[in-house]
Each structure stands twice: as structure tokens, then as C-alpha cells.
Amino acid sequence: MNLLRGCPAVLGLLLAALGTVAVAQPAAGPAPGIYSCVDKNGRRLTSDRPIPECIDREQRELSPTGTVRRVIGPTLTEHEREVLEAKRRKDLEERNRIAEERRRERVLLARYPDKAAHDAERAAAITHVDEVTATAKKRIAELQERRKKIDVEMEFYRKDPAKAPMNLQRQLLENTEEMAEQQRFISGQDQEKRRVHQRFDAELAQLKELWAARVVPPQAATATVPAASR
């Protein structure tokens, strides 16, 4: 010690080293918590770790002073987790469905701002179907004219059509098949016209509600006008 008093520089280095050691020592961690819960039999249990008897119920972690650090929810079983996940997926699907429905409504309103726009598109769709049907009917008329010529040639083989030339028999068969095909096509267009009307009828019913929801009630509009301006 006398040696240190005589050497101030050595004493300073020694004190600095001791200070560094003191700083380098880690601070003490937080005090361990106390877990507390009431089990299914009504008993209050405490432990220095999560309590297995309360795995199906809420537990509280307390500090040494008795304040609540956190609340730990019940640990779910595998079946309970599956049920919870299924509910989560169902809720998500429902939210997505509602969002998609709102998106379609916005698109519908943008496309048909009023009934006149909707009526015009219905008329255009029906006109298109009628034009396609008219083309098929025109083709049927052509086939009927062709059939008359074939029937004239087949008249020579009326008693035994099997004796008619193969080329003539093939023309007769093709004419019959194409005539039937055009008739089926026209029938399909009649069904398409009904589907078009059904689609536009369903849209119109929905649009009437959407159009009505956009209209601000007169009393609401009046209420927004400042008293000084009336």
C-alpha cells in the first residue's frame, strides 16, 4: 500500500481497472414471476412456473410485489385449435365474399349509372341474339331451296331410293343433317335470349336498390344547408 502511495500513476491504473471490471459485470435480471390460477375444483394454486392443472384456463403471472405482469390464456387442445382455425378460415372467407360483393356492386354502378344505360345494353344483347338467329334462318331457307332440287332428282328413284346414285344420297343426307343442326342452333338461341332477359332482370332488381341507396333523402339535404342561407 505504501508502494502505491508513492506511485500515483500505478494507483490510477489500478483504480481504472477496477472500475472497468465493475462496469463489465452484468446487471441482475428481473426477479422470477409467480404463477397463480384457480383450477377446475376451485382451488387457488401458485407456482414459480406455468401450472399444468390450469392448462385449460386463464393463469396470471405476478411480480414479487404482487402486481400482474401478464395474463396467460388457456392452452388449446389440438381439436380446439382445429375448430378455431376452421372458424378463422370461415370468417376470412365471409369477409372476402362481402368485399367481392361490394366490388361487383361498384363495377355494376359504374357500368349502369341509370336505367337507360341498362335498358340500352339489354336491347343490344337481344339484338345480337336476333341477328345470329336470322343468319341461321337464312341458311335454313337456302337448305330448303337445295332440298327441292334434290327431291326432284330423287323423284326418279321414288320406288327404290336405294338405287339413287351415292352422290345424290350423300347430298340428301347432308342436307337433312345440316337442316336439323340449324334448327337445334335456333332453339339454342331462343334459350339464350331467355337467359339474357333473366340476367338483366336480376341485375335490374339489384341496381334499383343500389340506385336508391345513392339518392340523398331531401330532408337530409335540407339539414345540411346552413340556417343563414335559407
Backbone as a ProteinNet text record, in pm:
[ID]
protein_1_A
[PRIMARY]
MNLLRGCPAVLGLLLAALGTVAVAQPAAGPAPGIYSCVDKNGRRLTSDRPIPECIDREQRELSPTGTVRRVIGPTLTEHEREVLEAKRRKDLEERNRIAEERRRERVLLARYPDKAAHDAERAAAITHVDEVTATAKKRIAELQERRKKIDVEMEFYRKDPAKAPMNLQRQLLENTEEMAEQQRFISGQDQEKRRVHQRFDAELAQLKELWAARVVPPQAATATVPAASR
[TERTIARY]
85.6	0	88.9	200.5	293	352.6	374.6	429	334.6	203.8	102.9	95.2	111.5	106.7	223.9	327	443.6	438.7	347.8	337.5	195.7	166.6	28.9	-15.3	75.5	36.9	-10.8	58.9	19.3	-114.1	-134.1	-262.3	-376.7	-355.8	-461	-495.9	-394.7	-421.6	-499.1	-464.1	-531.9	-677.7	-707.2	-846	-925.8	-865	-934.9	-969.7	-876.8	-901.9	-1016.5	-1020.4	-1129.5	-1263.4	-1264.3	-1388.6	-1437.8	-1346.3	-1384.6	-1445.8	-1388.2	-1442.7	-1582.4	-1604.2	-1736.1	-1839.8	-1799.2	-1894.3	-1924	-1825.6	-1843.4	-1933.6	-1955.8	-2039.9	-2185	-2252.8	-2391.4	-2483.2	-2587.5	-2688	-2774.7	-2824.9	-2910.6	-3039.1	-3085.4	-3208	-3331.3	-3447.8	-3572.3	-3601.5	-3663.8	-3698.1	-3796.7	-3783.9	-3877.1	-4020.7	-4114.2	-4254.8	-4319.1	-4439.1	-4520.5	-4647.5	-4679.2	-4798	-4912	-5030	-5145.7	-5268.3	-5352.9	-5476.6	-5571.7	-5696.1	-5795.9	-5830.4	-5804.4	-5827.1	-5976	-6007.8	-6147.1	-6220.3	-6145.3	-6207	-6221.7	-6185.2	-6198.9	-6081.5	-5974.4	-5857.1	-5766.6	-5716.7	-5620.2	-5480.5	-5410.4	-5277.4	-5175	-5056.3	-4945.1	-4821.5	-4734.7	-4612.7	-4514.4	-4385.8	-4285.4	-4274.8	-4367.1	-4371	-4516.3	-4549.4	-4688.6	-4744.5	-4871.4	-4930.8	-5004.6	-4961.7	-5025.5	-5174.1	-5214.4	-5355.1	-5446.2	-5388.1	-5467.8	-5441.1	-5401.1	-5371.4	-5495.6	-5615.4	-5739.9	-5807.6	-5737.1	-5797.9	-5693	-5740.2	-5652.9	-5557.8	-5433.6	-5335.5	-5279.3	-5237	-5178	-5034.4	-4947.1	-4808	-4791.1	-4750.1	-4736.7	-4590.1	-4561	-4425.9	-4409.7	-4288.6	-4269.5	-4349.3	-4383.3	-4462.2	-4611.5	-4652.8	-4794.3	-4868.3	-4802.5	-4869.3	-4873.2	-4975	-4993	-4900.1	-4811.7	-4722.2	-4793.6	-4864.8	-4936.8	-5040.6	-5137.2	-5241.1	-5220.2	-5209.3	-5184.5	-5316.1	-5359.1	-5483.3	-5470.4	-5582.4	-5577.9	-5508.4	-5434.7	-5370.1	-5472.6	-5488.8	-5591.5	-5544.9	-5639.6	-5610.6	-5602.1	-5555.1	-5543	-5679.5	-5781.8	-5916.7	-5966	-5939.7	-5982.4	-5909.8	-5782	-5708.1	-5765.4	-5804.1	-5863.5	-5995.8	-6076.8	-6205.1	-6183.1	-6086.9	-6056.3	-6005.3	-5920.1	-5866.1	-5976.2	-6066.9	-6179.1	-6267.5	-6290.7	-6371.4	-6299.1	-6168.4	-6091.2	-6099.2	-6086.3	-6094.9	-6234.3	-6337.1	-6473.8	-6497.7	-6447.8	-6463.2	-6390.3	-6271.1	-6194.6	-6267.1	-6321.1	-6395.7	-6517.5	-6585.2	-6702.5	-6662.4	-6551.7	-6504.6	-6466.4	-6400.4	-6362.7	-6486.2	-6587.2	-6710.9	-6779.8	-6786.4	-6850.9	-6772.2	-6638.6	-6555.3	-6573.9	-6581.2	-6601.2	-6739	-6838.3	-6974.2	-6978.8	-6910	-6905.4	-6832.4	-6727.4	-6653.9	-6742	-6818.8	-6908.1	-7016.4	-7062.9	-7165	-7108.7	-6985.1	-6924.1	-6906.9	-6864.5	-6848.4	-6982.8	-7086.6	-7219.9	-7271.7	-7251	-7295.4	-7217.2	-7088.3	-7008.1	-7051.3	-7091.9	-7132.9	-7273.5	-7360.5	-7500.1	-7534.8	-7501	-7532.5	-7681.8	-7761.2	-7906.5	-7976.3	-8109.6	-8188.5	-8175.8	-8161.4	-8149.1	-8026.3	-7914.7	-7792.7	-7812.4	-7882.3	-7906.9	-8000.7	-8106.5	-8200.8	-8131.1	-8041.6	-7971.7	-7884.4	-7815.5	-7730	-7813.7	-7928.5	-8017.4	-8062.3	-8104.2	-8150.5	-8039.8	-7916	-7803.9	-7777.4	-7785.6	-7762.9	-7870.5	-7995.5	-8104.6	-8092	-8052.2	-8033.7	-7927.1	-7820.3	-7713.5	-7767	-7844.7	-7901.6	-7994	-8075.1	-8167.9	-8092.9	-7981.6	-7902.8	-7843.6	-7793.1	-7738.1	-7848.1	-7965.5	-8078.5	-8121.8	-8122.5	-8161.9	-8066.4	-7938.1	-7839.5	-7868.2	-7903.9	-7936.3	-8063.5	-8161.5	-8286.1	-8261	-8172.3	-8136.9	-8071.5	-7987.4	-7922	-8024.8	-8123.2	-8229.3	-8305.6	-8333.2	-8403.2	-8320.5	-8189.2	-8101.9	-8105.4	-8103.3	-8107.3	-8240.3	-8348.1	-8478.9	-8485	-8425.1	-8420.6	-8336.7	-8224.3	-8139.1	-8213.4	-8294.6	-8368.6	-8470.3	-8529.3	-8625.7	-8558.9	-8438	-8366.2	-8329.1	-8288.4	-8253.7	-8377.5	-8491.1	-8614.8	-8657.7	-8632.3	-8665.4	-8582.2	-8454	-8366.3	-8402.3	-8444.5	-8480.6	-8614.6	-8690.4	-8821.4	-8807.3	-8695.9	-8674.3	-8651.3	-8617.5	-8588	-8688.3	-8807.8	-8906.9	-8942.9	-8954.7	-8993.8	-8882.5	-8759.9	-8647.4	-8534.4	-8540.7	-8438.8	-8297.6	-8286.9	-8153.4	-8078.9	-8152.4	-8088.2	-8036.1	-8063.9	-8015.6	-7863.1	-7797.7	-7651.1	-7602.5	-7486.4	-7432.8	-7413.1	-7371.9	-7350.7	-7482.2	-7591.9	-7721.3	-7770.8	-7747.8	-7787.4	-7708.8	-7580.2	-7498.1	-7547.5	-7585.8	-7638.8	-7768	-7852.1	-7977.2	-7950.3	-7856.7	-7824	-7763.1	-7668.7	-7604.3	-7704.7	-7795.9	-7897.7	-7987.4	-8024.8	-8111.4	-8039.6	-7914.2	-7837.8	-7812.2	-7776.6	-7749.5	-7877.4	-7989.6	-8117	-8147.7	-8126.4	-8151.8	-8057	-7930.4	-7832.5	-7872	-7917.2	-7959.4	-8083.1	-8172	-8290.4	-8250.5	-8154.5	-8106.2	-8038.3	-7963.6	-7895.8	-7997	-8102.9	-8206.3	-8273.5	-8298.9	-8358.4	-8266	-8136	-8038.6	-8037.5	-8055	-8059.5	-8184.9	-8294.6	-8416	-8391.1	-8321	-8286.2	-8189.3	-8095.7	-8000.4	-8071.9	-8173.7	-8248.8	-8318.5	-8371.8	-8435.2	-8331.3	-8210.8	-8106.2	-8063.5	-8056.6	-8019.6	-8121.4	-8250	-8354	-8347.9	-8325	-8316.3	-8198.9	-8084.6	-7967.1	-7993.2	-8049.5	-8075.3	-8186.3	-8282.1	-8387.1	-8326.3	-8236.6	-8172.2	-8084.5	-8009.6	-7926.6	-8011.8	-8123.6	-8209.2	-8264.1	-8303.9	-8354.3	-8246.8	-8123.4	-8013.5	-7981.2	-7981.1	-7946.7	-8047.6	-8174.2	-8275.1	-8242.9	-8196.1	-8157.3	-8032.6	-7935.2	-7811.6	-7837.5	-7921.2	-7954.1	-8025.5	-8117.6	-8192.7	-8100.5	-8000.3	-7908.1	-7820.4	-7800.6	-7717.4	-7791	-7923.7	-8003.3	-8006	-7970.6	-7973.6	-8116.4	-8177.4	-8313.6	-8323.2	-8432.9	-8447.7	-8429.2	-8485.1	-8473.3	-8328.9	-8251.6	-8110.3	-8034.3	-8067.8	-8001.3	-8034.4	-8161.8	-8203.7	-8131.7	-8111.8	-8047.8	-7904.4	-7839.7	-7700	-7684.2	-7794.8	-7785.3	-7780.1	-7684	-7676.2	-7801.6	-7840	-7961.7	-7954.5	-7837.4	-7824.5	-7852.5	-7832.4	-7852.2	-7993.8	-8081.1	-8220.3	-8306.8
-120.3	0	124.9	122.9	235.3	254.3	139.7	146.1	217.4	192.5	254.7	403.8	444	586.6	658.7	590.9	653.3	656.2	582.5	576.9	613.9	740	781.6	724.1	712.3	662.1	518.4	435.7	295.2	286.2	372.5	372.9	409.5	505.9	544.7	431.9	361.7	249.7	139.7	114.9	9.7	45.2	170.4	213.2	206.7	244.6	239.4	96	3.7	-136.3	-190.2	-151.5	-197.2	-142.2	-16.7	41.2	-30.9	-68.5	-142.9	-275.5	-343.4	-472.3	-454.7	-347.2	-324.5	-297.5	-219.9	-190	-314.4	-399.7	-517.9	-621.7	-615.5	-715.6	-695.8	-799.2	-784.9	-749.6	-672.2	-636.5	-757.2	-759.4	-871.8	-872.1	-987.7	-999	-977.5	-964.8	-944.6	-1064.3	-1035.8	-1142.6	-1238.6	-1368.6	-1466	-1436.1	-1470.4	-1444.3	-1554.3	-1523.9	-1620.5	-1643.2	-1768.8	-1803	-1839.2	-1791.4	-1814.5	-1841.7	-1934.4	-1965.2	-2037.4	-2052.1	-2129.9	-2250.6	-2371.9	-2490.6	-2524.7	-2633.3	-2670.3	-2706.8	-2737.5	-2769.9	-2648	-2530.5	-2408.6	-2379.4	-2455.1	-2431.8	-2327.7	-2235.5	-2139.7	-2200.3	-2205.7	-2266.3	-2159.7	-2173.6	-2083.8	-2168.2	-2113.9	-2186	-2087.5	-2130.8	-2045.2	-2071.6	-2149.3	-2180.5	-2204.5	-2203.8	-2227.9	-2355.5	-2350.6	-2457.8	-2556	-2682	-2780	-2799	-2791.3	-2812.4	-2703.8	-2591.6	-2479.8	-2460.4	-2567.4	-2555.9	-2520.4	-2554.3	-2528.1	-2399.5	-2315	-2191.5	-2081.2	-1964.1	-1848.2	-1855.6	-1813.8	-1803.6	-1661.5	-1616.3	-1483.7	-1497.1	-1422.6	-1417.3	-1290.2	-1305.9	-1193.8	-1164.2	-1037.4	-999.3	-1028.5	-1023.9	-1047.3	-950.7	-834.4	-738.4	-766	-862.6	-898.2	-833.8	-749.5	-688.5	-787.8	-773.6	-866.2	-826.8	-916.6	-893.2	-922.4	-1031.6	-1070.5	-1175.1	-1188.7	-1291.2	-1392.7	-1516.8	-1624.8	-1696.9	-1700.1	-1767.3	-1917.6	-1988.3	-2134.6	-2193.4	-2299	-2371.2	-2460.7	-2445	-2518.4	-2659.4	-2750.8	-2885.5	-2882.6	-2991.8	-2998.1	-2980.1	-3044.9	-3032.3	-2888	-2824.9	-2686	-2593.5	-2620.6	-2539.5	-2557.8	-2682.3	-2706.8	-2633.2	-2637.1	-2566.5	-2416.5	-2363.3	-2220.7	-2180.6	-2265	-2236.6	-2243.1	-2341	-2351.4	-2227.2	-2179.3	-2057.4	-1937.5	-1932.4	-1821.4	-1821.5	-1941.4	-1950.5	-1911.1	-1956.2	-1922.8	-1772.5	-1711.1	-1565.6	-1492.4	-1541.5	-1478.5	-1491.9	-1610.8	-1631.2	-1540	-1522.6	-1435.6	-1290.4	-1247.3	-1110.4	-1091.6	-1191.6	-1183.4	-1181.6	-1261.7	-1265.1	-1128.8	-1069.6	-938.8	-833.3	-839.9	-744.2	-760.3	-885.9	-911.4	-864.8	-885.4	-839.7	-687.6	-617.9	-471.9	-426.8	-498.5	-463.1	-478.2	-590.1	-612.3	-504.9	-463.2	-357.6	-227.3	-194.9	-72.9	-80.6	-197.6	-216.2	-204.3	-262.1	-258.7	-114.9	-38.1	101.5	184.4	156.2	230.5	198.6	73.2	32.5	80.5	79.3	120.1	231.3	355	464.5	492.3	446.7	467.7	359.4	359	254.5	262.6	383	397.8	322.8	332.2	262.5	111.4	65	-78.7	-128.1	-52.8	-90.9	-95.7	-0.9	4.1	-119.8	-162.7	-281.7	-408.5	-412.7	-529	-537.2	-424.1	-422.1	-465	-420.1	-457.4	-607.5	-664.8	-809	-889.9	-847.2	-917.8	-903.3	-785.5	-764.1	-857	-875.8	-966.4	-1109.4	-1155.1	-1290.3	-1300.4	-1197.7	-1199.1	-1203	-1130.9	-1130.2	-1267.4	-1331.5	-1466.9	-1563.1	-1551.1	-1637.2	-1613.5	-1487.5	-1454.7	-1518.6	-1522.5	-1586.5	-1735.4	-1799	-1942.1	-1966.3	-1879.5	-1895.3	-1875.8	-1784.6	-1763.9	-1889.3	-1951	-2075	-2185.6	-2192.6	-2292.9	-2270.8	-2145.1	-2115.4	-2163.8	-2143.9	-2192.5	-2344.8	-2410.5	-2556.8	-2608.5	-2537.5	-2578.6	-2568.9	-2462.7	-2449.5	-2560.9	-2590.6	-2700.4	-2832.8	-2848	-2972.7	-2994.3	-2888.4	-2901.7	-2961.4	-2916	-2969.3	-3116.2	-3147.9	-3287.5	-3376.1	-3327.1	-3406.6	-3430.4	-3331.7	-3350.9	-3464.3	-3465.3	-3571.3	-3706.3	-3704.6	-3828.9	-3883.3	-3802.4	-3847.2	-3969.1	-3975.8	-4089.8	-4220	-4207.6	-4325.8	-4339.3	-4283.6	-4283	-4424.3	-4516.8	-4653.8	-4726.1	-4694.8	-4760.8	-4658.6	-4574.9	-4471	-4527.7	-4656.2	-4714.1	-4722	-4714.6	-4721.7	-4585.2	-4481.5	-4348.7	-4345.8	-4264.5	-4255.9	-4218.6	-4269.2	-4243.5	-4093.2	-4022.4	-3878.3	-3808	-3852.1	-3792.1	-3829.9	-3952.4	-3995	-3917.5	-3894.1	-3818.6	-3674.7	-3612.7	-3476.4	-3470.1	-3572.5	-3576.1	-3588.8	-3675.6	-3696.1	-3569.7	-3508.6	-3387.1	-3274.7	-3263.3	-3159	-3179.2	-3303.9	-3334.6	-3305.6	-3346.8	-3327.2	-3179.3	-3103.3	-2961.4	-2886.3	-2927.6	-2865.4	-2887.1	-3009.6	-3039.6	-2961	-2947.3	-2873.1	-2726.1	-2667.3	-2527.1	-2509.3	-2605.7	-2597.5	-2604	-2692.5	-2700.9	-2570	-2509.7	-2384.5	-2274.1	-2267.9	-2166.2	-2187.7	-2313.4	-2344.2	-2298.7	-2319.5	-2274.8	-2123.1	-2052.5	-1906.2	-1856.4	-1928.2	-1892.9	-1904.6	-2011.2	-2028	-1918.7	-1882.6	-1776.8	-1643.9	-1617.1	-1492.7	-1490.4	-1605.3	-1611.4	-1589.2	-1647.1	-1628	-1481.3	-1415.9	-1273.5	-1192.1	-1217.1	-1143.8	-1173.8	-1299.5	-1334.5	-1262.9	-1259.4	-1192	-1043.4	-980.2	-837.1	-807.5	-897.3	-877.8	-883.4	-981.6	-994.3	-872.3	-827.5	-708.2	-585.7	-574	-456.3	-451.5	-567.5	-570.7	-524.2	-567.1	-525	-377.8	-334.6	-196.3	-98.2	-135.7	-45.9	-14.7	-116.6	-93.8	-6.6	-31.6	46.7	191.6	210.3	347	421.6	352.7	415.2	453.3	369.5	397	518	550.6	665.6	797.9	792	914.3	966.1	1092.5	1153.3	1198.4	1156.5	1198.4	1350.5	1409.4	1555.5	1617.9	1554.2	1611.5	1612.8	1510.5	1507.8	1619.5	1643.6	1751	1886	1904.9	2030.4	2055.1	1948.9	1961.5	2007.4	1980.2	2018	2162.9	2229.6	2369.7	2458.6	2551.8	2639	2724.2	2754	2829.5	2967.5	3030.6	3165.7	3169.6	3055.8	3053.1	3025.7	2986.3	2954.3	3078.5
0	0	0	84	82.2	-54.7	-123.6	-258.3	-352.7	-335.2	-421.3	-396.6	-260.9	-231.9	-298.1	-309.6	-369.7	-520.5	-578.3	-725.5	-768.2	-776.9	-814.1	-947.4	-1042.2	-1174.6	-1167.1	-1089.5	-1073	-1003.8	-902.9	-830.3	-922.8	-1012	-1106.7	-1200.8	-1249.6	-1340.8	-1270.9	-1145.1	-1069.7	-1046.4	-1010.9	-988.9	-1118	-1228.9	-1359.1	-1394.6	-1367.7	-1398.9	-1316.2	-1187.6	-1101.4	-1147.3	-1195.1	-1246.2	-1370.7	-1456.9	-1578.6	-1544.5	-1447.2	-1405.2	-1351	-1274.6	-1215.3	-1322.6	-1424.7	-1533.5	-1613.1	-1634.3	-1718.1	-1655	-1524.6	-1459.4	-1500.2	-1548.6	-1594.1	-1478.9	-1514.5	-1413.6	-1382.9	-1265.4	-1225.5	-1306	-1352.9	-1431.8	-1346.6	-1411.9	-1337.3	-1248.6	-1138.8	-1044.9	-1109.1	-1080.8	-1140.5	-1100	-1191.8	-1164.7	-1081.9	-1036.6	-961.9	-1041.5	-1069.8	-1148.2	-1054.2	-1086.1	-999.9	-1084.7	-1037.7	-1108.7	-1013.9	-1060.4	-986.9	-1072.8	-1022.8	-1104.1	-1112.2	-1185.1	-1209	-1080.3	-972.4	-843.2	-752.4	-805	-725.7	-635.9	-643.6	-559.6	-624.4	-545.3	-597.6	-585	-696.1	-699.7	-735.3	-683	-716	-741.5	-828.5	-862	-923.2	-929.4	-992	-1141.8	-1196.4	-1340.5	-1380.6	-1511.7	-1554.3	-1491.9	-1449.2	-1369.5	-1461.2	-1468.9	-1557.1	-1528.3	-1399.3	-1364.6	-1422.9	-1466.7	-1520.6	-1670.4	-1737.2	-1879.3	-1961	-1905.6	-1977.6	-1932.4	-1856.7	-1805.6	-1793	-1758.3	-1751.3	-1631.2	-1654.2	-1547.4	-1546	-1428.3	-1414.3	-1367.4	-1431.6	-1386.1	-1304.1	-1177.9	-1085.4	-1059.8	-1033.4	-992.6	-843.1	-791.4	-646.9	-559.4	-615.6	-537.1	-545.3	-627.6	-637.1	-752.3	-832.7	-948	-1064.5	-1150.1	-1261.9	-1376.5	-1413.3	-1526	-1658.7	-1662.4	-1784	-1749.6	-1840.9	-1827.4	-1938.6	-1902.6	-1998.8	-2024.8	-2150.5	-2185.6	-2176.5	-2179.9	-2172.7	-2293.9	-2273.7	-2382.4	-2450.2	-2582.9	-2655	-2688.8	-2691.5	-2739.3	-2892	-2951	-3096.8	-3162.6	-3105.1	-3160.9	-3150.4	-3036.1	-3017.3	-3114.9	-3139.4	-3236.6	-3376.8	-3411.4	-3542.9	-3558	-3451.3	-3454.5	-3469.3	-3394.1	-3400.5	-3538.2	-3596.9	-3729.8	-3835	-3821.7	-3916.2	-3908.9	-3786.8	-3770.6	-3830.6	-3809.3	-3866.4	-4019	-4080.2	-4226	-4274.8	-4201.7	-4240.8	-4232.2	-4124.9	-4110.5	-4222.7	-4257.2	-4364.2	-4497.8	-4524.3	-4648.1	-4655.6	-4541.7	-4539.1	-4564.2	-4503.5	-4528.2	-4674	-4731.7	-4873.4	-4962.9	-4925.1	-5004.8	-5003.2	-4886	-4874.4	-4953.5	-4942.9	-5016.2	-5167.3	-5213.4	-5356.3	-5400.4	-5315.2	-5347.5	-5358.4	-5268.7	-5276.3	-5402.5	-5438.8	-5560.3	-5683.8	-5690.1	-5803.4	-5809.8	-5693	-5690.9	-5747	-5709.7	-5762.6	-5913.5	-5962.9	-6107.3	-6177.3	-6117.6	-6176.1	-6185.1	-6079.3	-6079.9	-6181.1	-6193.6	-6290.7	-6433.5	-6456.4	-6591	-6624.3	-6522.5	-6545.1	-6445.8	-6475.7	-6383.2	-6370.3	-6469.4	-6462.8	-6543.8	-6538.8	-6605.2	-6757.3	-6809.8	-6954.8	-7006.6	-6933.7	-6975.7	-6970	-6867.3	-6853.8	-6963.4	-6992.3	-7098.8	-7233.9	-7257.6	-7385.9	-7404.7	-7298.4	-7312.4	-7325.3	-7258.3	-7275.6	-7421.4	-7477	-7615.5	-7710.6	-7685.8	-7771.7	-7764.5	-7643.9	-7628.3	-7700.8	-7689.3	-7756.8	-7907.9	-7953.8	-8097.9	-8153	-8077.1	-8122	-8137.5	-8041.5	-8049.4	-8170.3	-8192.7	-8306.8	-8439.4	-8446.1	-8569.9	-8598	-8494.1	-8511.8	-8553.5	-8492.2	-8527	-8671.3	-8714.6	-8852	-8952.5	-8918.7	-9007	-9021	-8908.9	-8912.9	-8994	-8981	-9056.6	-9206.2	-9238.6	-9379.7	-9436.6	-9355.9	-9400.7	-9418.8	-9333	-9346.8	-9476.3	-9509.9	-9635.5	-9755.2	-9749.6	-9857.3	-9866.2	-9751.3	-9749.3	-9803.6	-9774.3	-9824.4	-9976.8	-10032.2	-10178.1	-10239	-10173	-10221.8	-10212.2	-10108.1	-10089	-10200.9	-10247.1	-10357.7	-10481.4	-10511.1	-10627.7	-10607.3	-10484.9	-10455.3	-10467.4	-10418.5	-10425.5	-10569.6	-10655.6	-10798.1	-10857	-10823	-10875.1	-10813.2	-10687.8	-10620.4	-10667.7	-10738.2	-10786	-10877.6	-10951.6	-11041.8	-10964.3	-10835	-10753.8	-10638.8	-10662.5	-10555.2	-10511.8	-10606.2	-10570.8	-10494.8	-10526.9	-10460	-10441.7	-10334.5	-10315.1	-10303.4	-10268.5	-10253.2	-10385.5	-10497.8	-10629.6	-10674.6	-10599.9	-10636.5	-10628.5	-10711.6	-10708	-10567	-10528.8	-10395.2	-10371.7	-10475.7	-10460.5	-10425.7	-10490.1	-10462.7	-10322.1	-10282.9	-10147.8	-10041.3	-10070.2	-9974.4	-9962.1	-10075	-10071.1	-9988.9	-10006.3	-9931	-9780.6	-9743.9	-9602.8	-9541.9	-9612.7	-9562.1	-9547.1	-9642.3	-9634.5	-9511.7	-9488	-9373.3	-9242	-9233.6	-9108.9	-9081.3	-9185.6	-9163.3	-9128.6	-9189.7	-9155.5	-9006.7	-8958.2	-8817.2	-8727.2	-8770.5	-8692.2	-8679.7	-8789.8	-8785.8	-8697.1	-8698.8	-8612.3	-8465.1	-8434.4	-8295.9	-8255.7	-8347.6	-8318.3	-8288.1	-8367.7	-8345.4	-8210.4	-8176.2	-8046.4	-7933.3	-7952	-7851.9	-7838.3	-7948.3	-7943.2	-7872.6	-7887.6	-7813.2	-7662.1	-7622.3	-7480.4	-7435.2	-7523.5	-7490	-7468.5	-7549.2	-7531.6	-7395.7	-7355.2	-7222.7	-7112.6	-7128.8	-7029	-7020.7	-7135.7	-7137	-7058.8	-7083.8	-7011.7	-6861.1	-6825.6	-6683.6	-6616.8	-6686.1	-6628.6	-6609.1	-6710.9	-6699.9	-6598.5	-6585.6	-6484.2	-6343.5	-6321	-6190.2	-6161.6	-6263.4	-6245.8	-6215	-6286.1	-6266.4	-6124.1	-6071.1	-5933.1	-5835.5	-5856.5	-5768.7	-5790	-5916	-5946.1	-5888.2	-5886.1	-5829.8	-5684	-5609.4	-5469.1	-5460.4	-5549.4	-5546.8	-5588.3	-5690.1	-5731.9	-5619.7	-5553.1	-5444.8	-5329.5	-5302.5	-5191.3	-5219.7	-5348.2	-5382.7	-5366	-5368.3	-5361.8	-5219.2	-5199.5	-5066.2	-5037.7	-4925.7	-4893.2	-4887.4	-4936.8	-4937.9	-4800.4	-4693.7	-4560.9	-4513.9	-4555.6	-4518	-4587.6	-4715.7	-4789.5	-4730.7	-4688.9	-4627.4	-4495.7	-4419.2	-4289.4	-4299.9	-4416	-4431.4	-4472.3	-4512	-4555.1	-4432.2	-4419.2	-4302.9	-4291.2	-4167.3	-4143.1	-4206.4	-4211	-4265.2	-4413.9	-4483.9	-4629.3	-4668.8	-4571.7	-4605.2	-4591.8
[MASK]
++++++++++++++++++++++++++++++++++++++++++++++++++++++++++++++++++++++++++++++++++++++++++++++++++++++++++++++++++++++++++++++++++++++++++++++++++++++++++++++++++++++++++++++++++++++++++++++++++++++++++++++++++++++++++++++++++++++

